[in-house]
Structures are given as structure tokens and as C-alpha cells.
CSV table of C-alpha atoms in Angstrom, one decimal:
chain,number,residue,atom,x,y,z
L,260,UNK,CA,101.5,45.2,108.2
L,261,UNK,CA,102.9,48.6,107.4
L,262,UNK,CA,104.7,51.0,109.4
L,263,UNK,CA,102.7,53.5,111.8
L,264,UNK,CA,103.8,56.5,110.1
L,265,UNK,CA,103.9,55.8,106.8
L,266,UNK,CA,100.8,57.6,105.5
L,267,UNK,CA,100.1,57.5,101.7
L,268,UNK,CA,97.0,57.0,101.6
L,269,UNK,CA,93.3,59.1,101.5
L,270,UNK,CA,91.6,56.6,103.7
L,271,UNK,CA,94.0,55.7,105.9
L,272,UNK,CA,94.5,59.9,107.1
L,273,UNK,CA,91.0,59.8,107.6
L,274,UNK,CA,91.0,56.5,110.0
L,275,UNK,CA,93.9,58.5,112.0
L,276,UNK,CA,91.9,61.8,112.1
L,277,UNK,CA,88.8,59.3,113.2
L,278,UNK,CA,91.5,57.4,115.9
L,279,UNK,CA,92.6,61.4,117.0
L,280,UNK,CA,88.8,62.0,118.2
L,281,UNK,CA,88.6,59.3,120.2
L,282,UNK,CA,91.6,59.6,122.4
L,283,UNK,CA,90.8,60.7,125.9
L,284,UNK,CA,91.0,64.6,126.3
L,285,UNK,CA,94.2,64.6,129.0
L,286,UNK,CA,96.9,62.6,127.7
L,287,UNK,CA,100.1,62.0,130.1
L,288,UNK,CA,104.0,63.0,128.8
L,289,UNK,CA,104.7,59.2,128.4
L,290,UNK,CA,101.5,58.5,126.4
L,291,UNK,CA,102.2,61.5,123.8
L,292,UNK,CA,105.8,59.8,123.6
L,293,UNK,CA,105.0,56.6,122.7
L,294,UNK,CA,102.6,57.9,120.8
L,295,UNK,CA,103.1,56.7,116.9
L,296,UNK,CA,100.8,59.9,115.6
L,297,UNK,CA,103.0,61.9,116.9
L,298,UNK,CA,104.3,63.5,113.8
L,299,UNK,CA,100.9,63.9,111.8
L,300,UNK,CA,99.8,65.9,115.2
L,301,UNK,CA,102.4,68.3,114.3
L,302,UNK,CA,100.6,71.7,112.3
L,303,UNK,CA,103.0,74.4,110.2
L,304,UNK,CA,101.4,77.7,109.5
L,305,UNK,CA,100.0,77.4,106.1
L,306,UNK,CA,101.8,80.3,103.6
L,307,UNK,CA,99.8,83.5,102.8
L,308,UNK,CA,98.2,84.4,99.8
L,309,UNK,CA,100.8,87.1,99.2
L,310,UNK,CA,103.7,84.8,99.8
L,311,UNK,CA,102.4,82.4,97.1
L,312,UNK,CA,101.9,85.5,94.6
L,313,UNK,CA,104.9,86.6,95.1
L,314,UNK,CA,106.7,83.2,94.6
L,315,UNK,CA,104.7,82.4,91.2
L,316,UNK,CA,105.5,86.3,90.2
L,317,UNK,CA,109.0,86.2,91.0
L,318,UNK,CA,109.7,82.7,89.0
L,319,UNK,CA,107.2,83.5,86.0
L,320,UNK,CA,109.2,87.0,85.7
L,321,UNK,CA,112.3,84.7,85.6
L,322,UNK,CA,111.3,82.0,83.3
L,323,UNK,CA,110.0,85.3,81.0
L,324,UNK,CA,112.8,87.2,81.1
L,325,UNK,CA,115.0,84.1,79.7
L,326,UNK,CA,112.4,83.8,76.8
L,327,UNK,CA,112.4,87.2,75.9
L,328,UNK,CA,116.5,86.9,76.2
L,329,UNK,CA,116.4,83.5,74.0
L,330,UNK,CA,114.0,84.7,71.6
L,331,UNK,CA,115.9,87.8,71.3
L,332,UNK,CA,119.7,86.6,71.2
L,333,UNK,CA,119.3,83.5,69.3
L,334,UNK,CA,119.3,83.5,65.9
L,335,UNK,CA,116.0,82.7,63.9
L,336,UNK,CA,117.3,79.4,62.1
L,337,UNK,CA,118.6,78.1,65.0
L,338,UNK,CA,115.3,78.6,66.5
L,339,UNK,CA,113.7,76.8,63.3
L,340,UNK,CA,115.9,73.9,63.7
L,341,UNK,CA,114.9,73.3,67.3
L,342,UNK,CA,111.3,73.0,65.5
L,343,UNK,CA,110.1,77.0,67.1
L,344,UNK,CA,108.2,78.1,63.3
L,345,UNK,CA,106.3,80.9,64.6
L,346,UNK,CA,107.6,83.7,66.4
L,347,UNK,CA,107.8,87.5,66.4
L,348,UNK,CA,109.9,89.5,64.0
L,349,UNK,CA,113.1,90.6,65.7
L,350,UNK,CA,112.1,94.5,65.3
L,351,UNK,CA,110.2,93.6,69.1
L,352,UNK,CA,113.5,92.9,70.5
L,353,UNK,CA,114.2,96.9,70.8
L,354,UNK,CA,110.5,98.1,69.9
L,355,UNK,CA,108.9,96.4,72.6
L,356,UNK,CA,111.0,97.8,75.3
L,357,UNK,CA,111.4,101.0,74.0
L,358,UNK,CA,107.3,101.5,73.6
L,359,UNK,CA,107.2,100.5,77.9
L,360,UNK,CA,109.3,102.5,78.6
L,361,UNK,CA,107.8,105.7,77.4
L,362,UNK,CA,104.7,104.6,78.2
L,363,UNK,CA,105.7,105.0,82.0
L,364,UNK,CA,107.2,108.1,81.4
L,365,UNK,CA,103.9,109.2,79.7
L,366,UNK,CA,101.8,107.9,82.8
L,367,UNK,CA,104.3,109.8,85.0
L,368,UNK,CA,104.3,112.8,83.2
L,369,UNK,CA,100.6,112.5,82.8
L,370,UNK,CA,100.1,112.0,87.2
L,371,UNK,CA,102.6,114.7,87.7
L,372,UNK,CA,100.3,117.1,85.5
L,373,UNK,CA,97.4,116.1,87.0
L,374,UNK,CA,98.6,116.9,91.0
L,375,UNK,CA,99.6,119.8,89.8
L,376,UNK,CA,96.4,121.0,88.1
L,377,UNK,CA,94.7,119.8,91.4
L,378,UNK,CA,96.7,121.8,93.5
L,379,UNK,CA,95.7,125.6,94.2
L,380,UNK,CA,97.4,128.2,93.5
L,381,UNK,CA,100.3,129.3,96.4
L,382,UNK,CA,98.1,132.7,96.5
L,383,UNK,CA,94.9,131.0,97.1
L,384,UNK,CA,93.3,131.0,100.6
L,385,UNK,CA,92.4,127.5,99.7
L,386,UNK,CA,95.9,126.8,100.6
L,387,UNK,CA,94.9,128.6,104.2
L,388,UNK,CA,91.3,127.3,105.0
L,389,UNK,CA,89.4,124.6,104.2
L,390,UNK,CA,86.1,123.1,105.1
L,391,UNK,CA,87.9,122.3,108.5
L,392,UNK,CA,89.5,125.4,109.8
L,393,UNK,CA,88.3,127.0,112.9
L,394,UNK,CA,89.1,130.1,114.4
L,395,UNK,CA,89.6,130.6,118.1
L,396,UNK,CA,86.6,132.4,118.8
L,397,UNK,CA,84.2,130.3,117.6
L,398,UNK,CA,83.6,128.0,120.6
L,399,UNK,CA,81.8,128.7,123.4
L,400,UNK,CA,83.1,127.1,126.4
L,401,UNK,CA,80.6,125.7,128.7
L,402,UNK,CA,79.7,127.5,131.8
L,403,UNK,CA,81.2,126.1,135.2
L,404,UNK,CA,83.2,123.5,133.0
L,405,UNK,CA,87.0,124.9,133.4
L,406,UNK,CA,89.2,123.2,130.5
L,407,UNK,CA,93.0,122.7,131.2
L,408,UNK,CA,93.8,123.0,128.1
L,409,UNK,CA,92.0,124.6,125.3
L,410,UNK,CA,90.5,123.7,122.2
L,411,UNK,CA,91.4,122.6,119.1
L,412,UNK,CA,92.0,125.2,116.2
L,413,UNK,CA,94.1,126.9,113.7
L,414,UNK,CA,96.5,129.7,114.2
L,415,UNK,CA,95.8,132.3,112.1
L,416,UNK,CA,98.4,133.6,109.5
L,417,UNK,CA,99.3,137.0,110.9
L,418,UNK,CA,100.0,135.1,114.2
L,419,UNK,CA,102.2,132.8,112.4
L,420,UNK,CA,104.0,135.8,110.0
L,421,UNK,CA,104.9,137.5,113.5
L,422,UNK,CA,106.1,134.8,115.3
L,423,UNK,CA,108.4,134.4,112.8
L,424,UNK,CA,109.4,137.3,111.4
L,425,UNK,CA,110.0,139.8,113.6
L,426,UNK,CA,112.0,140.1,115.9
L,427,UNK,CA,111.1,143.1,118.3
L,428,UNK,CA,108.9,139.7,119.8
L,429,UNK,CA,111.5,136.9,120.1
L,430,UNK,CA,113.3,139.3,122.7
């Protein structure tokens, strides 16, 4: 007969689950001891999604990196002799790297433009207000309902240009 704990097999992990079931509920410290299922009982957190994505990205980004450096360092009847016929021309060594990179320049250039034709103009009062702002004065408080503190609302520009630019206040 085999060992205990020497699981290989399909059926035999399913007879153990089957055994698992049947054990009483409360189980004593000896009894889990002795017990020769002790290590199958033992459960590791299975790895995330993104760990396993980022394990298969970061080792296919390696193993393509040292084709692209092969392909591109090796000469092309060395390649032929190894039996590799069919391959790009060597001009994609430099063209294919050069044409990437400006294409994420253009794409940055191109999102930079785009914030800034989104963005109003500093002499806008769309820069001030928006569909949110509230003045002051527009609530009405609630009669015999005292609030500690009050509401909620912008200060207005002047207030702000005051504060902090003159100084006959600050003293």
C-alpha cells in the first residue's frame, strides 16, 4: 500500500475530500496531529489576476526584448545557417523604434493640445463659477433652527483680492 500523503492521483483527492466530510465536526489537538491529511488541509491564497498578468507581461517583455536584440545584432547568414529563412529586413532594427517613439510624442503632444483647448480662458468667469457655485445669500436658514456653523459656499472674488492684497485689513 502507498504512503498516506502521497497524492498523485484524480480519484484518490476526491476519496480524501469524500473522507474530509465525514470526520466529526470537533476534532481534539492529538487527533489533528496524528492526522495523516494534515498537509492537503493546509490552503495558500490563490494569486490575483493582476499578479499573474504582470508575471506573463514582465517575462514575455523579456523573452521579446532578446529577439528583437538577436534578430537585430546577429548577422543575417548566421541566422540562415541556424535554419531562421524568413525574417524582417534589418532597416526595422532603427525604423521600428524610431516610428514609437514619435508616435508617443505625437499622442502627448496631441493630449497636451487637447487640455489646453478644453481649458477656459484665465479671463473667463468660467474659471470663477460653474454650475455649482453658490453665493452666501442664497440660503434661507430655517426659522427657530440655529446652525453652529454656517453653510456651505464660495467666497466671492473681491473678498478674496482684499484679503490678500491690501494691507490697511491685515492690521
Amino acid at each position: 500500500m502507498e504512503e498516506a500523503h502521497s497524492v498523485n492521483s484524480p480519484r484518490r483527492v476526491l476519496s480524501f475530500s469524500k473522507r474530509k466530510k465525514q470526520q466529526p465536526a470537533f476534532q481534539d489537538s492529538d487527533s489533528i496531529r496524528s492526522s495523516p491529511l494534515r498537509a492537503s488541509q493546509v490552503h495558500e491564497p490563490k494569486p490575483s489576476g493582476s499578479e499573474v498578468y504582470g508575471f506573463v507581461g514582465s517575462i514575455s517583455t523579456v523573452v521579446a526584448t532578446l529577439i528583437f536584440l538577436i534578430w537585430a545584432y546577429v548577422p543575417d547568414k548566421l541566422l540562415e545557417s541556424i535554419g531562421i529563412h524568413y525574417h524582417p529586413i534589418k532597416y526595422w532594427v532603427l525604423a521600428m523604434p524610431t516610428y514609437l517613439m514619435v508616435t508617443l510624442l505625437l499622442v502627448l503632444a496631441f493630449y497636451i493640445g487637447l487640455n489646453f483647448t478644453d481649458t477656459p480662458h484665465p479671463t473667463s468667469l468660467n474659471t470663477l463659477f460653474d454650475e455649482y457655485s453658490r453665493e452666501p445669500g442664497e440660503f434661507d436658514p430655517e426659522e427657530g433652527n440655529e446652525r453652529p456653523v454656517g453653510p456651505i459656499s464660495d467666497i466671492a472674488i473681491t473678498r478674496v483680492c482684499d484679503v490678500m492684497f491690501n494691507a490697511s485689513d491685515a492690521k
